[in-house]
C-alpha cells in the first residue's frame, strides 16, 4: 500500500473510480482535516460536521469517475461537494448560519490549507484583501459563498433591497479578483 | 433585449451561479447566454475560480478519532478485493472479502504467529527466521512487532503483537485472565492521533483479543485498555 500515498489526487480518484480501497484510504487520509474543517466552519457542530464530512467522502467515492479535471482541481471539487452538503444540512435543520464575521475572521487567520492552485503570495494577498473589504460586502460574500444564500435571501436577512445585496456581492468579489490580478481585460 | 443589456443582466447573475446558488430558471438562461458569449463565459470562469480558492482558505481541523475508519467502513461494501488476495488459491471466482471475513483470517493468522513467537523462545533462531518469513509470505505480510502489555503498576499482563499486512491488525495474548468486564481500547499514534478499536469483553476464558487497524505499525505509539474511564493496561511500542 506504500506506493499509494505518493500518488497524485487525480490518480487516487482514478483508483477510487475503479473501487480500489487503498486509493480511497489514502484519499480520505489526505483530505479528512480539510473536509472536516470546512464542514465544521459551516455547520458549527463537530458531530454534525462529521456526518457531513463522511457523506462528502462517500459522494466522492461514488462519483469519482465523473470528476473532470478541466472543470477544476481535486481539492476544489471535493470542497464544493462538502460545502453543498453542509448547506443542505443547515437548511434541513432549519438552522441559521454561524456569524459570517466569525467565518471571515477564520479565513484570514493564516491557518488555512495549502492544497490550492494559488501560490503563497496570492494566498496572502487574498487574505489581506478579505480584511480590507467593507464589512457589508464581506458579510454578503460569506453568506453567499459559504452558506449558499441567494441574493433574495441575503436581502431579506440584511433588510436591504435585492439590488443592493447583489451589488455588495458583485463589488466584493470584483475587489478580490483585482487583488489576484485575474481581471478579464 | 440588446446584446449589452443581455450581458449586463447575466453578469448580475454570475456571482450566484459561481457560488452554486442561482435559481434553476436563471441558471438555464445564463447557460444559454454563455454558449454564445465568450466574455461572460470567461467572467464566470474567473469568478468560479475565486470561489474555489476561498473554500481552500478555511482552516483545517482534525476530525474526531476513528473518522477515517468509519468512512472506510462505509465504502468497504462497494470496494473490490485487494489484488494480493486474488493470488490465494480459490475454488470459486474471486469475490469481495468483507471486513468480518478478513478479521477471521487475520485472527487465524495471528494465532499462528503468536504460536510462532512462543516457539521462538524454545527453538533455534535460524529455524524461527525461516518460519517467520514463511508465515509472513503466506499471509502476504510485511512485518510483525510486539510490545509488553503492562498494568498501571508496571506488572506485565500480556503481549501485544502488531502485524503489518493487508489487513494490518493487533493481537493480544494475556498471561492470565483479565478482570472480567468491558474494556474500551484505543491505538494512539506517535504523533498523538487516537483511533478507538474494537472493545474487549473480558469474561470466562478470555485470554486473547484482536482488532484490525488502519495505521502503519511503525506509527503506533501506545495501545490502551480503559475500564470505567481509567486506563488500566498500556503497551508502548
Coordinates of C-alpha atoms in Angstrom, one line a residue, chain B residues 3-93:
Chain B
X3 CA -26.5 42.2 -26.5
X4 CA -25.1 44.7 -24.0
X5 CA -28.3 44.7 -21.9
X6 CA -28.3 40.9 -22.0
X7 CA -24.7 40.7 -20.8
X8 CA -25.4 43.2 -18.0
X9 CA -28.3 41.0 -16.8
X10 CA -26.3 37.8 -17.0
X11 CA -23.3 39.4 -15.2
X12 CA -25.6 40.2 -12.4
X13 CA -26.3 36.5 -12.0
X14 CA -22.7 35.3 -12.3
X15 CA -21.8 35.5 -8.5
X16 CA -24.8 33.3 -7.7
X17 CA -24.1 30.9 -10.5
X18 CA -20.4 30.6 -9.4
X19 CA -21.5 30.0 -5.8
X20 CA -24.0 27.4 -7.0
X21 CA -27.0 29.1 -5.5
X22 CA -28.7 30.5 -8.6
X23 CA -32.4 29.5 -9.2
X24 CA -32.9 26.9 -12.0
X25 CA -34.6 29.3 -14.5
X26 CA -31.9 31.9 -14.0
X27 CA -29.2 29.3 -14.4
X28 CA -30.7 28.0 -17.6
X29 CA -31.0 31.5 -19.1
X30 CA -27.4 32.2 -18.2
X31 CA -26.1 28.9 -19.6
X32 CA -27.8 29.7 -22.9
X33 CA -26.1 33.1 -22.9
X34 CA -22.7 31.6 -22.1
X35 CA -22.9 29.4 -25.1
X36 CA -22.8 32.5 -27.3
X37 CA -20.8 35.0 -25.2
X38 CA -17.1 34.4 -24.7
X39 CA -16.7 37.4 -22.4
X40 CA -19.4 36.4 -20.0
X41 CA -18.2 32.8 -20.0
X42 CA -14.7 34.0 -19.1
X43 CA -16.2 36.2 -16.3
X44 CA -18.0 33.1 -14.9
X45 CA -14.8 31.0 -15.0
X46 CA -12.8 33.7 -13.2
X47 CA -15.4 34.2 -10.5
X48 CA -15.8 30.4 -10.1
X49 CA -12.0 30.1 -9.6
X50 CA -12.2 32.8 -6.9
X51 CA -15.0 31.0 -5.1
X52 CA -13.0 27.7 -5.2
X53 CA -9.9 29.5 -3.8
X54 CA -12.0 30.9 -0.9
X55 CA -13.1 27.4 0.1
X56 CA -9.4 26.4 0.4
X57 CA -8.7 29.2 2.8
X58 CA -10.8 27.6 5.6
X59 CA -8.6 26.3 8.4
X60 CA -8.1 22.6 8.6
X61 CA -9.5 20.8 11.6
X62 CA -8.6 17.2 12.7
X63 CA -11.8 15.1 12.7
X64 CA -12.8 13.0 15.7
X65 CA -10.8 9.9 16.5
X66 CA -11.7 7.0 14.3
X67 CA -13.2 9.1 11.5
X68 CA -11.1 7.5 8.8
X69 CA -12.1 4.0 9.9
X70 CA -15.8 5.0 9.9
X71 CA -15.6 6.4 6.4
X72 CA -13.7 3.4 5.0
X73 CA -16.3 1.1 6.7
X74 CA -19.0 2.8 4.7
X75 CA -17.1 2.4 1.4
X76 CA -15.9 -1.2 2.1
X77 CA -19.1 -2.9 0.8
X78 CA -18.5 -1.4 -2.6
X79 CA -14.8 -1.9 -2.8
X80 CA -13.0 -4.5 -4.9
X81 CA -11.0 -7.2 -3.1
X82 CA -7.3 -6.3 -2.9
X83 CA -5.2 -7.7 -5.6
X84 CA -2.9 -9.6 -3.3
X85 CA -5.8 -11.7 -2.0
X86 CA -6.6 -12.8 -5.6
X87 CA -3.3 -14.7 -5.5
X88 CA -4.7 -17.1 -2.9
X89 CA -5.8 -20.4 -4.3
X90 CA -9.6 -20.3 -4.7
X91 CA -12.1 -22.9 -5.8
X92 CA -14.6 -20.3 -6.8
X93 CA -14.2 -17.0 -8.6

